[in-house]
Amino acid sequence: QVQLVESGGGLVQAGESLRLSCAASGRTLSNYGMGWFRQVPGKEREFVAAISWSMITYYADFVQGRFTISRDNAKNTGYLQMNSAKPEDTAVYYCAVRPRNIATTEERYDYWGQGTQVTVSS
């Protein structure tokens, strides 16, 4: 079993930056793909970015170069660097992993964190 805990969310103004962290425990994430998703009330959870164990990355189109996904395998921790934050980025951000390659749909991920709230004011 894998436990994931997100942190780093909070309130920022438009244009500012923040970094989300995803700390994993219970298992070493060797060969696990990791993804970040976000969700706002009344909407479906949507894919943001994903990174493989070997550091291959993939981003949703809306990211437009503003976000960077990374991971520190030695620390068993993943990150989502959010730059040039926009009000529409406001959501609960979730970290997820799967014991296979990366994926872009939530149903393909096996373990999820509880989420961290990101609020971007205008």
Tab-separated table of N, CA, C and O in Angstrom:
chain	number	residue	atom	x	y	z
A	1	GLN	N	0.832	-1.179	0.000
A	1	GLN	CA	0.000	0.000	0.000
A	1	GLN	C	0.880	1.247	0.000
A	1	GLN	O	1.921	1.273	0.649
A	2	VAL	N	0.438	2.256	-0.730
A	2	VAL	CA	1.156	3.514	-0.828
A	2	VAL	C	0.284	4.623	-0.256
A	2	VAL	O	-0.902	4.726	-0.579
A	3	GLN	N	0.880	5.441	0.587
A	3	GLN	CA	0.202	6.613	1.118
A	3	GLN	C	0.850	7.861	0.523
A	3	GLN	O	2.072	7.964	0.467
A	4	LEU	N	0.019	8.800	0.112
A	4	LEU	CA	0.487	10.037	-0.486
A	4	LEU	C	-0.068	11.218	0.292
A	4	LEU	O	-1.253	11.237	0.627
A	5	VAL	N	0.776	12.186	0.554
A	5	VAL	CA	0.368	13.391	1.267
A	5	VAL	C	0.835	14.600	0.485
A	5	VAL	O	2.038	14.806	0.313
A	6	GLU	N	-0.114	15.400	0.027
A	6	GLU	CA	0.212	16.632	-0.682
A	6	GLU	C	0.383	17.772	0.310
A	6	GLU	O	-0.250	17.794	1.362
A	7	SER	N	1.200	18.726	-0.056
A	7	SER	CA	1.387	19.922	0.743
A	7	SER	C	1.826	21.055	-0.171
A	7	SER	O	2.140	20.836	-1.329
A	8	GLY	N	1.839	22.249	0.365
A	8	GLY	CA	2.314	23.395	-0.384
A	8	GLY	C	1.222	24.277	-0.956
A	8	GLY	O	1.518	25.345	-1.507
A	9	GLY	N	-0.018	23.855	-0.833
A	9	GLY	CA	-1.107	24.680	-1.316
A	9	GLY	C	-1.315	25.887	-0.427
A	9	GLY	O	-0.781	25.983	0.678
A	10	GLY	N	-2.092	26.814	-0.923
A	10	GLY	CA	-2.367	28.020	-0.172
A	10	GLY	C	-2.954	29.090	-1.056
A	10	GLY	O	-3.435	28.818	-2.155
A	11	LEU	N	-2.906	30.311	-0.565
A	11	LEU	CA	-3.454	31.463	-1.271
A	11	LEU	C	-2.329	32.285	-1.872
A	11	LEU	O	-1.402	32.692	-1.166
A	12	VAL	N	-2.409	32.515	-3.170
A	12	VAL	CA	-1.445	33.363	-3.861
A	12	VAL	C	-2.191	34.312	-4.784
A	12	VAL	O	-3.342	34.079	-5.142
A	13	GLN	N	-1.518	35.368	-5.171
A	13	GLN	CA	-2.081	36.297	-6.129
A	13	GLN	C	-1.726	35.884	-7.546
A	13	GLN	O	-0.735	35.186	-7.772
A	14	ALA	N	-2.536	36.293	-8.476
A	14	ALA	CA	-2.268	35.993	-9.875
A	14	ALA	C	-0.867	36.449	-10.255
A	14	ALA	O	-0.436	37.548	-9.906
A	15	GLY	N	-0.164	35.580	-10.972
A	15	GLY	CA	1.186	35.879	-11.391
A	15	GLY	C	2.261	35.357	-10.460
A	15	GLY	O	3.434	35.307	-10.839
A	16	GLU	N	1.884	34.988	-9.267
A	16	GLU	CA	2.842	34.467	-8.310
A	16	GLU	C	3.067	32.976	-8.504
A	16	GLU	O	2.430	32.342	-9.335
A	17	SER	N	3.975	32.427	-7.722
A	17	SER	CA	4.358	31.031	-7.859
A	17	SER	C	4.191	30.282	-6.550
A	17	SER	O	4.204	30.875	-5.474
A	18	LEU	N	4.060	28.991	-6.662
A	18	LEU	CA	4.058	28.111	-5.512
A	18	LEU	C	4.480	26.724	-5.952
A	18	LEU	O	4.403	26.393	-7.131
A	19	ARG	N	4.923	25.941	-4.997
A	19	ARG	CA	5.349	24.586	-5.288
A	19	ARG	C	4.591	23.601	-4.422
A	19	ARG	O	4.587	23.715	-3.199
A	20	LEU	N	3.969	22.653	-5.060
A	20	LEU	CA	3.266	21.589	-4.371
A	20	LEU	C	4.187	20.390	-4.212
A	20	LEU	O	4.985	20.090	-5.094
A	21	SER	N	4.050	19.708	-3.099
A	21	SER	CA	4.842	18.516	-2.833
A	21	SER	C	3.932	17.321	-2.630
A	21	SER	O	2.802	17.453	-2.167
A	22	CYS	N	4.446	16.168	-2.975
A	22	CYS	CA	3.732	14.906	-2.795
A	22	CYS	C	4.690	13.921	-2.161
A	22	CYS	O	5.575	13.386	-2.832
A	23	ALA	N	4.521	13.694	-0.882
A	23	ALA	CA	5.384	12.782	-0.142
A	23	ALA	C	4.744	11.402	-0.081
A	23	ALA	O	3.592	11.265	0.340
A	24	ALA	N	5.483	10.400	-0.484
A	24	ALA	CA	4.984	9.033	-0.506
A	24	ALA	C	5.600	8.221	0.622
A	24	ALA	O	6.761	8.417	0.988
A	25	SER	N	4.829	7.305	1.138
A	25	SER	CA	5.308	6.393	2.166
A	25	SER	C	4.660	5.034	1.964
A	25	SER	O	3.694	4.899	1.221
A	26	GLY	N	5.190	4.049	2.617
A	26	GLY	CA	4.668	2.694	2.505
A	26	GLY	C	5.399	1.851	1.489
A	26	GLY	O	5.554	0.641	1.684
A	27	ARG	N	5.823	2.463	0.420
A	27	ARG	CA	6.561	1.785	-0.634
A	27	ARG	C	7.514	2.766	-1.303
A	27	ARG	O	7.207	3.953	-1.404
A	28	THR	N	8.624	2.261	-1.751
A	28	THR	CA	9.481	3.032	-2.626
A	28	THR	C	8.850	3.038	-4.013
A	28	THR	O	8.431	1.993	-4.508
A	29	LEU	N	8.783	4.191	-4.617
A	29	LEU	CA	8.056	4.339	-5.871
A	29	LEU	C	8.892	3.969	-7.090
A	29	LEU	O	8.839	4.641	-8.122
A	30	SER	N	9.626	2.901	-6.988
A	30	SER	CA	10.427	2.442	-8.117
A	30	SER	C	9.519	2.031	-9.265
A	30	SER	O	8.624	1.201	-9.095
A	31	ASN	N	9.738	2.640	-10.420
A	31	ASN	CA	8.987	2.353	-11.634
A	31	ASN	C	7.530	2.796	-11.588
A	31	ASN	O	6.750	2.432	-12.464
A	32	TYR	N	7.167	3.573	-10.583
A	32	TYR	CA	5.816	4.129	-10.508
A	32	TYR	C	5.723	5.407	-11.321
A	32	TYR	O	6.614	6.256	-11.273
A	33	GLY	N	4.632	5.536	-12.033
A	33	GLY	CA	4.327	6.801	-12.657
A	33	GLY	C	3.597	7.692	-11.663
A	33	GLY	O	2.847	7.211	-10.816
A	34	MET	N	3.813	8.984	-11.752
A	34	MET	CA	3.178	9.936	-10.849
A	34	MET	C	2.471	11.012	-11.654
A	34	MET	O	3.015	11.524	-12.630
A	35	GLY	N	1.280	11.365	-11.219
A	35	GLY	CA	0.524	12.397	-11.896
A	35	GLY	C	-0.054	13.399	-10.917
A	35	GLY	O	-0.246	13.096	-9.736
A	36	TRP	N	-0.308	14.596	-11.409
A	36	TRP	CA	-1.013	15.623	-10.675
A	36	TRP	C	-2.326	15.917	-11.390
A	36	TRP	O	-2.357	16.073	-12.614
A	37	PHE	N	-3.379	15.980	-10.607
A	37	PHE	CA	-4.704	16.303	-11.104
A	37	PHE	C	-5.270	17.442	-10.273
A	37	PHE	O	-4.794	17.715	-9.172
A	38	ARG	N	-6.303	18.071	-10.791
A	38	ARG	CA	-6.957	19.122	-10.024
A	38	ARG	C	-8.463	19.041	-10.214
A	38	ARG	O	-8.952	18.528	-11.217
A	39	GLN	N	-9.184	19.577	-9.235
A	39	GLN	CA	-10.635	19.501	-9.271
A	39	GLN	C	-11.239	20.709	-8.578
A	39	GLN	O	-10.793	21.120	-7.515
A	40	VAL	N	-12.264	21.267	-9.188
A	40	VAL	CA	-13.036	22.355	-8.595
A	40	VAL	C	-14.446	21.843	-8.336
A	40	VAL	O	-14.905	20.901	-8.990
A	41	PRO	N	-15.160	22.446	-7.394
A	41	PRO	CA	-16.522	21.985	-7.104
A	41	PRO	C	-17.406	21.992	-8.340
A	41	PRO	O	-17.419	22.962	-9.103
A	42	GLY	N	-18.130	20.907	-8.529
A	42	GLY	CA	-19.043	20.807	-9.649
A	42	GLY	C	-18.417	20.376	-10.957
A	42	GLY	O	-19.123	20.252	-11.961
A	43	LYS	N	-17.109	20.160	-10.967
A	43	LYS	CA	-16.435	19.739	-12.179
A	43	LYS	C	-15.683	18.437	-11.942
A	43	LYS	O	-15.385	18.062	-10.815
A	44	GLU	N	-15.387	17.774	-13.034
A	44	GLU	CA	-14.638	16.539	-12.954
A	44	GLU	C	-13.163	16.817	-12.704
A	44	GLU	O	-12.644	17.875	-13.047
A	45	ARG	N	-12.523	15.859	-12.117
A	45	ARG	CA	-11.094	15.963	-11.895
A	45	ARG	C	-10.374	15.940	-13.238
A	45	ARG	O	-10.687	15.125	-14.109
A	46	GLU	N	-9.410	16.823	-13.412
A	46	GLU	CA	-8.726	16.913	-14.683
A	46	GLU	C	-7.219	16.729	-14.518
A	46	GLU	O	-6.630	17.095	-13.509
A	47	PHE	N	-6.633	16.195	-15.547
A	47	PHE	CA	-5.205	15.935	-15.574
A	47	PHE	C	-4.419	17.228	-15.700
A	47	PHE	O	-4.797	18.127	-16.450
A	48	VAL	N	-3.313	17.296	-14.976
A	48	VAL	CA	-2.434	18.457	-15.035
A	48	VAL	C	-1.079	18.090	-15.632
A	48	VAL	O	-0.642	18.679	-16.616
A	49	ALA	N	-0.417	17.114	-15.028
A	49	ALA	CA	0.917	16.733	-15.472
A	49	ALA	C	1.254	15.357	-14.939
A	49	ALA	O	0.664	14.892	-13.959
A	50	ALA	N	2.216	14.713	-15.571
A	50	ALA	CA	2.657	13.400	-15.128
A	50	ALA	C	4.149	13.260	-15.357
A	50	ALA	O	4.723	13.909	-16.241
A	51	ILE	N	4.765	12.404	-14.573
A	51	ILE	CA	6.194	12.153	-14.697
A	51	ILE	C	6.468	10.691	-14.387
A	51	ILE	O	5.907	10.125	-13.451
A	52	SER	N	7.322	10.087	-15.178
A	52	SER	CA	7.688	8.700	-14.970
A	52	SER	C	8.865	8.592	-14.018
A	52	SER	O	9.496	9.586	-13.650
A	53	TRP	N	9.167	7.377	-13.617
A	53	TRP	CA	10.313	7.132	-12.753
A	53	TRP	C	11.603	7.598	-13.414
A	53	TRP	O	12.520	8.054	-12.739
A	54	SER	N	11.665	7.469	-14.720
A	54	SER	CA	12.851	7.859	-15.463
A	54	SER	C	12.808	9.308	-15.928
A	54	SER	O	13.596	9.713	-16.781
A	55	MET	N	11.868	10.095	-15.390
A	55	MET	CA	11.792	11.540	-15.585
A	55	MET	C	11.208	11.979	-16.926
A	55	MET	O	11.386	13.132	-17.331
A	56	ILE	N	10.522	11.098	-17.598
A	56	ILE	CA	9.749	11.510	-18.764
A	56	ILE	C	8.522	12.271	-18.280
A	56	ILE	O	7.843	11.841	-17.350
A	57	THR	N	8.226	13.399	-18.893
A	57	THR	CA	7.127	14.247	-18.442
A	57	THR	C	6.094	14.456	-19.528
A	57	THR	O	6.383	14.361	-20.723
A	58	TYR	N	4.889	14.780	-19.077
A	58	TYR	CA	3.787	15.066	-19.982
A	58	TYR	C	2.878	16.068	-19.303
A	58	TYR	O	2.596	15.960	-18.112
A	59	TYR	N	2.398	17.051	-20.068
A	59	TYR	CA	1.584	18.122	-19.518
A	59	TYR	C	0.282	18.290	-20.271
A	59	TYR	O	0.213	18.075	-21.482
A	60	ALA	N	-0.735	18.718	-19.539
A	60	ALA	CA	-1.976	19.111	-20.177
A	60	ALA	C	-1.746	20.381	-20.990
A	60	ALA	O	-0.864	21.186	-20.674
A	61	ASP	N	-2.558	20.565	-22.019
A	61	ASP	CA	-2.369	21.716	-22.899
A	61	ASP	C	-2.505	23.047	-22.168
A	61	ASP	O	-1.815	24.011	-22.493
A	62	PHE	N	-3.371	23.109	-21.179
A	62	PHE	CA	-3.609	24.387	-20.516
A	62	PHE	C	-2.420	24.872	-19.705
A	62	PHE	O	-2.366	26.042	-19.327
A	63	VAL	N	-1.480	23.983	-19.423
A	63	VAL	CA	-0.308	24.381	-18.641
A	63	VAL	C	0.479	25.473	-19.358
A	63	VAL	O	0.969	26.427	-18.728
A	64	GLN	N	0.637	25.338	-20.646
A	64	GLN	CA	1.276	26.351	-21.488
A	64	GLN	C	2.647	26.778	-20.964
A	64	GLN	O	2.999	27.959	-20.990
A	65	GLY	N	3.417	25.830	-20.481
A	65	GLY	CA	4.754	26.114	-20.013
A	65	GLY	C	4.850	26.699	-18.624
A	65	GLY	O	5.964	26.965	-18.150
A	66	ARG	N	3.729	26.918	-17.953
A	66	ARG	CA	3.751	27.567	-16.645
A	66	ARG	C	4.119	26.635	-15.499
A	66	ARG	O	4.634	27.091	-14.481
A	67	PHE	N	3.844	25.368	-15.656
A	67	PHE	CA	4.076	24.410	-14.578
A	67	PHE	C	5.227	23.480	-14.936
A	67	PHE	O	5.481	23.185	-16.110
A	68	THR	N	5.896	22.992	-13.920
A	68	THR	CA	6.947	22.011	-14.090
A	68	THR	C	6.748	20.889	-13.082
A	68	THR	O	6.701	21.135	-11.878
A	69	ILE	N	6.638	19.681	-13.579
A	69	ILE	CA	6.531	18.528	-12.701
A	69	ILE	C	7.918	17.915	-12.535
A	69	ILE	O	8.707	17.874	-13.481
A	70	SER	N	8.212	17.457	-11.340
A	70	SER	CA	9.502	16.847	-11.069
A	70	SER	C	9.347	15.839	-9.937
A	70	SER	O	8.296	15.757	-9.299
A	71	ARG	N	10.391	15.095	-9.706
A	71	ARG	CA	10.391	14.162	-8.586
A	71	ARG	C	11.811	13.914	-8.124
A	71	ARG	O	12.760	13.958	-8.908
A	72	ASP	N	11.926	13.663	-6.841
A	72	ASP	CA	13.196	13.308	-6.233
A	72	ASP	C	13.049	11.865	-5.774
A	72	ASP	O	12.459	11.590	-4.733
A	73	ASN	N	13.560	10.964	-6.562
A	73	ASN	CA	13.363	9.550	-6.270
A	73	ASN	C	14.029	9.127	-4.965
A	73	ASN	O	13.536	8.235	-4.275
A	74	ALA	N	15.147	9.752	-4.630
A	74	ALA	CA	15.825	9.423	-3.382
A	74	ALA	C	14.975	9.796	-2.177
A	74	ALA	O	15.055	9.155	-1.130
A	75	LYS	N	14.165	10.839	-2.307
A	75	LYS	CA	13.296	11.283	-1.225
A	75	LYS	C	11.883	10.733	-1.340
A	75	LYS	O	11.041	11.012	-0.491
A	76	ASN	N	11.614	9.989	-2.402
A	76	ASN	CA	10.287	9.419	-2.611
A	76	ASN	C	9.224	10.517	-2.635
A	76	ASN	O	8.127	10.361	-2.091
A	77	THR	N	9.548	11.610	-3.280
A	77	THR	CA	8.698	12.793	-3.275
A	77	THR	C	8.581	13.387	-4.665
A	77	THR	O	9.559	13.440	-5.410
A	78	GLY	N	7.384	13.826	-4.996
A	78	GLY	CA	7.143	14.495	-6.251
A	78	GLY	C	6.773	15.947	-6.019
A	78	GLY	O	6.377	16.339	-4.913
A	79	TYR	N	6.880	16.751	-7.074
A	79	TYR	CA	6.632	18.182	-6.962
A	79	TYR	C	5.901	18.694	-8.189
A	79	TYR	O	6.027	18.150	-9.285
A	80	LEU	N	5.155	19.757	-7.979
A	80	LEU	CA	4.561	20.501	-9.068
A	80	LEU	C	4.861	21.969	-8.828
A	80	LEU	O	4.305	22.572	-7.908
A	81	GLN	N	5.741	22.526	-9.632
A	81	GLN	CA	6.062	23.941	-9.554
A	81	GLN	C	5.077	24.705	-10.417
A	81	GLN	O	4.963	24.452	-11.613
A	82	MET	N	4.379	25.634	-9.808
A	82	MET	CA	3.370	26.417	-10.501
A	82	MET	C	3.836	27.863	-10.573
A	82	MET	O	3.961	28.542	-9.558
A	83	ASN	N	4.106	28.327	-11.772
A	83	ASN	CA	4.509	29.704	-12.001
A	83	ASN	C	3.411	30.444	-12.751
A	83	ASN	O	2.578	29.840	-13.421
A	84	SER	N	3.442	31.748	-12.638
A	84	SER	CA	2.454	32.583	-13.325
A	84	SER	C	1.043	32.087	-13.072
A	84	SER	O	0.240	31.914	-13.992
A	85	ALA	N	0.743	31.854	-11.819
A	85	ALA	CA	-0.559	31.308	-11.452
A	85	ALA	C	-1.694	32.211	-11.913
A	85	ALA	O	-1.586	33.442	-11.878
A	86	LYS	N	-2.772	31.582	-12.335
A	86	LYS	CA	-3.957	32.282	-12.793
A	86	LYS	C	-5.140	31.941	-11.895
A	86	LYS	O	-5.176	30.866	-11.301
A	87	PRO	N	-6.120	32.829	-11.805
A	87	PRO	CA	-7.302	32.520	-10.994
A	87	PRO	C	-7.965	31.206	-11.398
A	87	PRO	O	-8.490	30.501	-10.533
A	88	GLU	N	-7.934	30.872	-12.664
A	88	GLU	CA	-8.536	29.629	-13.107
A	88	GLU	C	-7.766	28.393	-12.669
A	88	GLU	O	-8.225	27.269	-12.866
A	89	ASP	N	-6.583	28.592	-12.086
A	89	ASP	CA	-5.840	27.481	-11.507
A	89	ASP	C	-6.362	27.096	-10.130
A	89	ASP	O	-5.923	26.087	-9.564
A	90	THR	N	-7.258	27.883	-9.584
A	90	THR	CA	-7.824	27.593	-8.273
A	90	THR	C	-8.522	26.241	-8.291
A	90	THR	O	-9.416	26.001	-9.104
A	91	ALA	N	-8.110	25.361	-7.402
A	91	ALA	CA	-8.653	24.011	-7.350
A	91	ALA	C	-7.994	23.255	-6.209
A	91	ALA	O	-7.029	23.727	-5.605
A	92	VAL	N	-8.522	22.092	-5.942
A	92	VAL	CA	-7.834	21.149	-5.082
A	92	VAL	C	-6.922	20.315	-5.966
A	92	VAL	O	-7.372	19.736	-6.956
A	93	TYR	N	-5.663	20.273	-5.625
A	93	TYR	CA	-4.683	19.540	-6.417
A	93	TYR	C	-4.361	18.217	-5.746
A	93	TYR	O	-4.068	18.157	-4.554
A	94	TYR	N	-4.406	17.165	-6.536
A	94	TYR	CA	-4.183	15.818	-6.047
A	94	TYR	C	-2.960	15.191	-6.697
A	94	TYR	O	-2.729	15.363	-7.890
A	95	CYS	N	-2.233	14.457	-5.913
A	95	CYS	CA	-1.141	13.639	-6.403
A	95	CYS	C	-1.615	12.195	-6.496
A	95	CYS	O	-2.373	11.728	-5.644
A	96	ALA	N	-1.185	11.502	-7.527
A	96	ALA	CA	-1.558	10.111	-7.709
A	96	ALA	C	-0.392	9.340	-8.304
A	96	ALA	O	0.443	9.906	-9.019
A	97	VAL	N	-0.341	8.053	-8.013
A	97	VAL	CA	0.707	7.204	-8.563
A	97	VAL	C	0.116	5.886	-9.035
A	97	VAL	O	-0.964	5.473	-8.609
A	98	ARG	N	0.833	5.247	-9.925
A	98	ARG	CA	0.465	3.931	-10.415
A	98	ARG	C	1.728	3.125	-10.606
A	98	ARG	O	2.766	3.677	-10.980
A	99	PRO	N	1.682	1.813	-10.352
A	99	PRO	CA	2.899	0.991	-10.448
A	99	PRO	C	3.237	0.597	-11.874
A	99	PRO	O	3.645	-0.529	-12.140
A	100	ARG	N	3.080	1.518	-12.781
A	100	ARG	CA	3.365	1.327	-14.190
A	100	ARG	C	3.796	2.656	-14.774
A	100	ARG	O	4.132	3.583	-14.048
A	101	ASN	N	3.756	2.749	-16.066
A	101	ASN	CA	4.144	3.976	-16.736
A	101	ASN	C	3.128	5.085	-16.455
A	101	ASN	O	2.057	4.846	-15.901
A	102	ILE	N	3.459	6.292	-16.855
A	102	ILE	CA	2.575	7.423	-16.622
A	102	ILE	C	1.309	7.291	-17.458
A	102	ILE	O	1.274	6.632	-18.486
A	103	ALA	N	0.271	7.965	-16.983
A	103	ALA	CA	-1.004	8.000	-17.673
A	103	ALA	C	-1.607	9.379	-17.491
A	103	ALA	O	-1.197	10.148	-16.615
A	104	THR	N	-2.595	9.708	-18.314
A	104	THR	CA	-3.202	11.029	-18.276
A	104	THR	C	-4.659	11.017	-17.843
A	104	THR	O	-5.297	12.068	-17.833
A	105	THR	N	-5.186	9.869	-17.482
A	105	THR	CA	-6.563	9.771	-17.021
A	105	THR	C	-6.597	9.218	-15.607
A	105	THR	O	-5.838	8.321	-15.259
A	106	GLU	N	-7.508	9.724	-14.796
A	106	GLU	CA	-7.517	9.399	-13.382
A	106	GLU	C	-7.819	7.936	-13.104
A	106	GLU	O	-7.320	7.377	-12.124
A	107	GLU	N	-8.596	7.301	-13.959
A	107	GLU	CA	-8.965	5.918	-13.708
A	107	GLU	C	-7.788	4.969	-13.822
A	107	GLU	O	-7.860	3.826	-13.368
A	108	ARG	N	-6.715	5.415	-14.394
A	108	ARG	CA	-5.526	4.585	-14.552
A	108	ARG	C	-4.588	4.647	-13.355
A	108	ARG	O	-3.605	3.912	-13.307
A	109	TYR	N	-4.876	5.500	-12.401
A	109	TYR	CA	-4.033	5.628	-11.215
A	109	TYR	C	-4.625	4.862	-10.041
A	109	TYR	O	-5.841	4.810	-9.856
A	110	ASP	N	-3.751	4.291	-9.234
A	110	ASP	CA	-4.155	3.385	-8.172
A	110	ASP	C	-4.205	4.019	-6.784
A	110	ASP	O	-5.034	3.633	-5.958
A	111	TYR	N	-3.329	4.956	-6.508
A	111	TYR	CA	-3.234	5.556	-5.191
A	111	TYR	C	-3.303	7.063	-5.295
A	111	TYR	O	-2.689	7.670	-6.178
A	112	TRP	N	-4.029	7.666	-4.349
A	112	TRP	CA	-4.278	9.101	-4.368
A	112	TRP	C	-4.043	9.720	-3.003
A	112	TRP	O	-4.299	9.089	-1.974
A	113	GLY	N	-3.582	10.949	-3.017
A	113	GLY	CA	-3.515	11.722	-1.796
A	113	GLY	C	-4.846	12.382	-1.511
A	113	GLY	O	-5.809	12.248	-2.265
A	114	GLN	N	-4.911	13.109	-0.408
A	114	GLN	CA	-6.145	13.770	0.000
A	114	GLN	C	-6.330	15.136	-0.632
A	114	GLN	O	-7.407	15.725	-0.526
A	115	GLY	N	-5.318	15.644	-1.281
A	115	GLY	CA	-5.422	16.907	-1.975
A	115	GLY	C	-4.951	18.087	-1.151
A	115	GLY	O	-4.957	18.057	0.077
A	116	THR	N	-4.554	19.132	-1.848
A	116	THR	CA	-4.170	20.380	-1.211
A	116	THR	C	-4.808	21.529	-1.983
A	116	THR	O	-4.794	21.550	-3.210
A	117	GLN	N	-5.391	22.457	-1.253
A	117	GLN	CA	-6.131	23.551	-1.873
A	117	GLN	C	-5.189	24.630	-2.376
A	117	GLN	O	-4.333	25.119	-1.639
A	118	VAL	N	-5.374	25.016	-3.622
A	118	VAL	CA	-4.668	26.143	-4.211
A	118	VAL	C	-5.701	27.190	-4.594
A	118	VAL	O	-6.640	26.900	-5.334
A	119	THR	N	-5.534	28.386	-4.091
A	119	THR	CA	-6.429	29.484	-4.406
A	119	THR	C	-5.612	30.639	-4.972
A	119	THR	O	-4.682	31.120	-4.325
A	120	VAL	N	-5.971	31.068	-6.161
A	120	VAL	CA	-5.276	32.163	-6.832
A	120	VAL	C	-6.237	33.331	-6.946
A	120	VAL	O	-7.266	33.238	-7.614
A	121	SER	N	-5.905	34.410	-6.302
A	121	SER	CA	-6.743	35.595	-6.333
A	121	SER	C	-6.328	36.510	-7.467
A	121	SER	O	-5.185	36.494	-7.926
A	122	SER	N	-7.259	37.328	-7.909
A	122	SER	CA	-6.998	38.270	-8.983
A	122	SER	C	-6.785	39.676	-8.466
A	122	SER	O	-6.405	40.567	-9.204
